[in-house]
Coordinates of C-alpha atoms and ligand atoms in Angstrom, one line a residue:
M1 CA -39.7 39.7 10.3
V2 CA -38.0 42.6 12.1
V3 CA -37.8 42.6 15.9
A4 CA -36.3 45.8 17.6
G5 CA -34.4 46.5 14.4
N6 CA -33.1 43.0 13.9
E7 CA -34.1 41.3 10.7
I8 CA -34.8 37.6 11.0
R9 CA -35.3 35.6 7.7
P10 CA -37.6 32.6 7.4
G11 CA -35.8 29.4 8.4
R12 CA -33.5 31.2 10.9
R13 CA -33.1 31.2 14.6
A14 CA -32.1 34.5 16.3
K15 CA -31.0 35.4 19.8
I16 CA -31.8 39.0 20.5
E17 CA -31.2 41.3 23.4
L18 CA -34.0 43.8 23.7
P19 CA -32.5 47.0 25.4
L20 CA -34.6 47.7 28.5
A21 CA -32.8 50.1 30.8
R22 CA -29.5 50.6 32.7
L23 CA -28.5 49.5 36.2
M24 CA -27.6 52.3 38.5
S25 CA -24.0 51.6 37.8
G26 CA -24.6 52.2 34.1
T27 CA -24.6 48.6 33.0
P28 CA -27.1 48.0 30.2
V29 CA -30.0 45.6 31.0
A30 CA -31.5 43.6 28.1
L31 CA -34.4 41.2 27.8
P32 CA -33.3 38.0 26.1
L33 CA -35.4 36.6 23.2
I34 CA -35.0 33.4 21.3
I35 CA -36.9 33.6 18.0
N36 CA -37.4 30.5 15.8
H37 CA -38.8 31.9 12.6
G38 CA -40.1 29.0 10.5
R39 CA -39.3 28.7 6.8
R40 CA -43.0 28.3 6.0
A41 CA -45.8 30.6 7.0
G42 CA -47.9 29.7 10.1
P43 CA -49.0 31.0 13.5
T44 CA -46.8 33.1 15.7
I45 CA -46.8 32.3 19.4
W46 CA -44.9 33.4 22.4
L47 CA -43.5 31.6 25.5
S48 CA -42.8 33.8 28.6
A49 CA -41.2 32.9 31.9
A50 CA -40.0 34.7 35.1
I51 CA -42.4 37.6 34.9
H52 CA -42.0 37.0 38.6
G53 CA -38.2 37.0 38.8
D54 CA -38.0 34.1 41.3
E55 CA -40.3 31.7 39.3
V56 CA -37.6 29.8 37.4
V57 CA -39.4 26.5 36.4
G58 CA -40.5 28.2 33.1
V59 CA -36.9 29.2 32.3
E60 CA -36.0 25.5 32.1
I61 CA -39.1 24.6 30.2
I62 CA -38.3 27.2 27.5
R63 CA -34.7 26.0 27.4
Q64 CA -35.8 22.4 26.7
V65 CA -38.5 23.3 24.2
T66 CA -36.5 25.8 22.2
A67 CA -33.4 23.5 22.0
E68 CA -35.3 21.1 19.8
L69 CA -37.1 23.6 17.5
D70 CA -35.7 23.7 14.0
P71 CA -36.8 26.8 12.0
K72 CA -35.9 25.1 8.7
T73 CA -38.7 22.7 9.2
M74 CA -41.2 24.9 11.0
A75 CA -44.4 26.5 9.8
G76 CA -44.8 29.6 11.9
T77 CA -42.8 31.3 14.6
V78 CA -42.0 30.8 18.3
I79 CA -40.9 33.8 20.2
A80 CA -39.5 32.8 23.6
A81 CA -38.8 35.3 26.4
P82 CA -37.2 33.1 29.1
V83 CA -36.6 35.9 31.5
V84 CA -39.1 38.8 31.4
N85 CA -38.4 40.3 34.8
V86 CA -34.6 40.6 34.3
H87 CA -34.1 42.7 37.4
G88 CA -35.9 40.3 39.7
F89 CA -34.3 37.3 38.1
N90 CA -30.9 38.5 38.9
T91 CA -31.6 39.2 42.5
G92 CA -34.0 36.3 43.2
D93 CA -36.9 38.6 43.7
R94 CA -40.5 38.2 42.6
Y95 CA -40.9 41.9 42.0
F96 CA -39.0 44.9 40.5
P97 CA -36.6 46.9 42.6
D98 CA -39.3 49.3 43.5
R99 CA -41.6 46.4 44.7
R100 CA -43.8 46.7 41.7
D101 CA -45.4 43.5 40.3
L102 CA -44.7 43.3 36.6
N103 CA -47.8 41.1 36.2
R104 CA -49.9 44.1 37.4
S105 CA -48.2 46.6 35.1
F106 CA -49.5 45.6 31.7
P107 CA -50.1 46.9 29.1
G108 CA -47.5 49.3 30.4
S109 CA -46.4 52.7 29.2
S110 CA -43.2 54.2 27.8
R111 CA -43.2 56.9 30.5
G112 CA -44.3 55.0 33.6
S113 CA -42.4 53.0 36.2
L114 CA -39.6 50.6 35.3
A115 CA -42.1 47.7 35.4
A116 CA -44.5 49.6 33.1
R117 CA -41.8 50.3 30.6
V118 CA -40.8 46.6 30.5
A119 CA -44.4 45.6 30.1
R120 CA -44.8 48.0 27.2
I121 CA -41.7 46.7 25.4
M122 CA -42.9 43.1 25.9
M123 CA -46.4 44.1 24.5
T124 CA -45.0 45.9 21.5
E125 CA -42.1 43.6 20.5
V126 CA -43.6 40.2 21.5
I127 CA -47.2 39.9 22.4
K128 CA -48.8 42.0 19.7
R129 CA -47.2 39.8 17.0
C130 CA -48.8 36.7 18.4
E131 CA -52.1 34.9 18.3
L132 CA -51.4 32.6 21.2
G133 CA -49.1 32.7 24.2
I134 CA -48.1 30.5 27.2
D135 CA -47.0 32.4 30.3
L136 CA -45.1 30.2 32.7
H137 CA -45.3 30.7 36.5
S138 CA -44.7 28.9 39.9
G139 CA -46.1 29.1 43.4
S140 CA -45.2 32.2 45.4
D141 CA -44.7 32.8 49.1
H142 CA -43.4 29.3 50.0
R143 CA -46.2 27.6 48.2
I144 CA -46.0 24.7 45.8
N145 CA -48.4 24.1 42.9
L146 CA -49.5 20.9 41.1
P147 CA -48.8 21.5 37.4
Q148 CA -52.0 23.3 36.2
I149 CA -53.3 25.6 33.5
R150 CA -55.3 28.7 34.6
A151 CA -57.3 30.2 31.7
D152 CA -60.6 31.5 30.6
L153 CA -62.4 28.2 30.2
D154 CA -65.5 30.0 29.0
D155 CA -63.7 30.8 25.8
T156 CA -64.0 27.8 23.5
A157 CA -60.5 28.2 21.8
T158 CA -58.8 28.7 25.1
R159 CA -60.5 25.7 26.7
E160 CA -59.5 23.5 23.7
M161 CA -55.9 24.6 24.1
A162 CA -56.0 23.9 27.8
R163 CA -57.0 20.4 27.0
V164 CA -54.3 20.1 24.3
F165 CA -51.6 21.2 26.8
G166 CA -52.5 18.2 28.9
A167 CA -51.6 19.3 32.5
P168 CA -53.6 17.3 35.0
V169 CA -55.9 20.1 35.8
A170 CA -57.2 23.3 34.2
I171 CA -58.8 25.9 36.3
H172 CA -61.2 28.6 35.2
A173 CA -59.6 31.9 36.2
K174 CA -60.8 35.4 35.6
V175 CA -58.2 37.8 34.3
R176 CA -56.6 40.1 36.8
D177 CA -56.2 43.8 36.2
G178 CA -52.8 44.7 34.8
S179 CA -51.8 41.1 34.1
L180 CA -50.0 40.0 31.0
R181 CA -52.9 37.7 30.4
Q182 CA -55.5 40.5 30.5
A183 CA -53.5 42.8 28.2
A184 CA -52.7 40.0 25.8
T185 CA -56.4 38.8 25.7
E186 CA -57.5 42.3 25.0
A187 CA -54.9 42.4 22.1
G188 CA -56.7 39.4 20.7
A189 CA -54.4 36.5 21.7
T190 CA -55.4 33.2 23.3
V191 CA -53.5 32.9 26.6
L192 CA -52.7 29.9 28.8
L193 CA -51.1 30.5 32.1
Y194 CA -49.1 27.5 33.4
E195 CA -48.6 27.3 37.2
A196 CA -46.3 24.6 38.5
G197 CA -43.8 23.9 41.3
E198 CA -42.4 26.6 43.6
A199 CA -40.2 29.7 43.4
H200 CA -36.4 29.3 43.3
R201 CA -36.6 25.6 42.5
F202 CA -36.7 23.2 39.6
D203 CA -38.7 20.0 40.0
D204 CA -38.9 17.1 37.6
L205 CA -42.7 16.9 37.4
S206 CA -43.3 20.6 36.8
V207 CA -40.6 20.7 34.1
E208 CA -41.7 17.5 32.4
V209 CA -45.4 18.4 32.3
G210 CA -44.6 21.9 31.1
V211 CA -42.3 20.8 28.3
A212 CA -44.8 18.2 27.2
G213 CA -47.6 20.7 27.3
V214 CA -45.8 23.4 25.3
R215 CA -44.8 20.7 22.7
N216 CA -48.4 19.6 22.5
V217 CA -49.6 23.1 21.7
I218 CA -46.9 23.7 19.2
A219 CA -47.7 20.4 17.4
S220 CA -51.5 21.1 17.5
L221 CA -51.0 24.4 15.8
G222 CA -49.0 22.7 13.0
I223 CA -45.8 24.8 13.8
A224 CA -43.5 21.9 14.4
D225 CA -43.7 18.1 14.9
P226 CA -41.8 17.4 18.1
A227 CA -39.5 14.4 18.2
T228 CA -41.3 13.1 21.2
R229 CA -44.9 13.8 21.9
A230 CA -46.6 12.9 25.1
D231 CA -50.3 11.9 25.0
P232 CA -52.2 14.3 27.0
G233 CA -54.0 12.4 29.7
D234 CA -57.5 13.3 31.1
V235 CA -57.6 17.0 32.1
V236 CA -59.8 17.8 35.0
L237 CA -61.6 21.1 34.4
A238 CA -62.4 23.0 37.6
R239 CA -64.5 26.1 38.0
R240 CA -63.6 27.0 41.6
T241 CA -60.8 26.6 44.0
K242 CA -60.6 27.1 47.7
W243 CA -57.9 27.3 50.4
A244 CA -58.3 25.3 53.5
R245 CA -56.9 27.4 56.4
A246 CA -55.3 26.8 59.8
A247 CA -57.8 27.0 62.6
R248 CA -55.0 27.2 65.2
S249 CA -51.4 28.5 65.2
G250 CA -48.7 25.9 65.6
V251 CA -46.6 23.2 63.9
L252 CA -48.1 21.9 60.6
H253 CA -48.1 18.3 59.5
L254 CA -49.6 17.7 56.0
D255 CA -51.6 14.5 55.5
V256 CA -52.2 14.7 51.7
R257 CA -49.9 15.2 48.7
L258 CA -50.2 17.3 45.6
G259 CA -52.5 15.7 43.1
A260 CA -54.5 13.7 45.8
S261 CA -58.3 13.5 45.4
V262 CA -60.1 14.1 48.6
E263 CA -63.7 13.5 49.8
P264 CA -65.8 15.9 52.0
G265 CA -64.4 15.5 55.5
S266 CA -61.1 14.0 54.4
Q267 CA -58.2 14.9 56.8
L268 CA -55.8 17.3 55.0
A269 CA -53.5 18.3 57.8
S270 CA -52.9 18.4 61.5
I271 CA -51.6 21.2 63.7
Y272 CA -49.6 20.5 66.9
D273 CA -48.4 22.7 69.7
T274 CA -44.7 22.8 70.6
Y275 CA -45.2 20.0 73.2
G276 CA -46.5 17.7 70.5
K277 CA -50.2 17.8 71.4
R278 CA -52.6 17.9 68.5
L279 CA -54.5 21.1 68.5
S280 CA -56.6 20.9 65.3
R281 CA -57.3 18.9 62.2
I282 CA -57.9 20.5 58.9
R283 CA -60.6 18.8 56.9
A284 CA -61.9 19.1 53.3
G285 CA -65.1 21.0 53.0
S286 CA -66.0 19.4 49.7
A287 CA -64.7 16.9 47.1
G288 CA -61.6 18.2 45.5
L289 CA -58.1 17.8 44.0
V290 CA -55.1 19.1 46.0
I291 CA -53.6 21.7 43.6
G292 CA -51.2 23.4 46.0
H293 CA -50.1 23.7 49.6
T294 CA -47.8 25.7 51.8
Q295 CA -44.3 24.5 52.3
R296 CA -44.0 26.3 55.6
P297 CA -44.1 23.9 58.6
L298 CA -45.1 26.7 61.0
V299 CA -48.5 28.4 60.6
N300 CA -50.6 31.1 62.2
R301 CA -54.3 30.8 62.6
G302 CA -55.9 31.8 59.3
D303 CA -52.9 30.9 57.2
A304 CA -53.7 29.3 53.8
V305 CA -52.5 25.7 54.0
I306 CA -54.0 23.5 51.3
H307 CA -55.4 24.6 47.9
L308 CA -58.3 22.5 46.6
A309 CA -59.8 22.6 43.2
D310 CA -63.5 21.8 43.6
T311 CA -64.4 18.7 41.7
S312 CA -67.8 18.1 43.4
Ligands
ZN401 ZN1 -46.0 34.2 39.0

């Protein structure tokens, strides 16, 4: 195979720097790719992380997964893009320097904004070669997520892969305009979006579930037989999610943890004033699974506090 002018023979691993742009100082900026091109024919898949530059859990997942791949024994190809938003990654920002969201800039164009140009290169050199991809994300805006897959669960192949991945919950999610998932789906690929943990941080659970999930998908496609393979547990499939919001402004105390199952009326959180008096309790409106929550201890009335997947 030839990627951006680099020939990669079957059975070889290549590290490629895709030229993207130059910094204002003139320094070249490149998108790193790790390509494991199997000796035998098989499916081609991609792994992408840090499309939002501050979401680094996926960078570590890709490091662990690619380290154990051996192209000499593989049937198929894994193209890993551990840092898609190179600019944001270097500055710890979710967005591009002009505040554009790369995940709203797909499929991109060669004459558009910087984000659109990066999206276009990612589409041409990576996504269009692949029949399946896993895009790795984390919670934004001081929120933390339970490891979860977001995907089109109405599509049989996608739903099956969400089960194979084995994260504790898979949520049906419509594609968003301009997202990598939408552009890749329209290009004919099956796409899983993995959401786990929080921006700027690694956490063991998010990394472990993500590494196991990617290994499970690679194994189920017959690309490689990982040294260790976790048995996917039961995956809760959810159609809807809902944020429980603060009814008062004040100091927040959470009463549930990520992954907790709650009943209608369960107390999720309390809000206190600065004198220590309880102002409000936040309760679950229906049965659900806690899939995310804010990490901010101070809230305004109306702030999203607890994210519940509806399991009723
Ligand atoms: Zn993201």
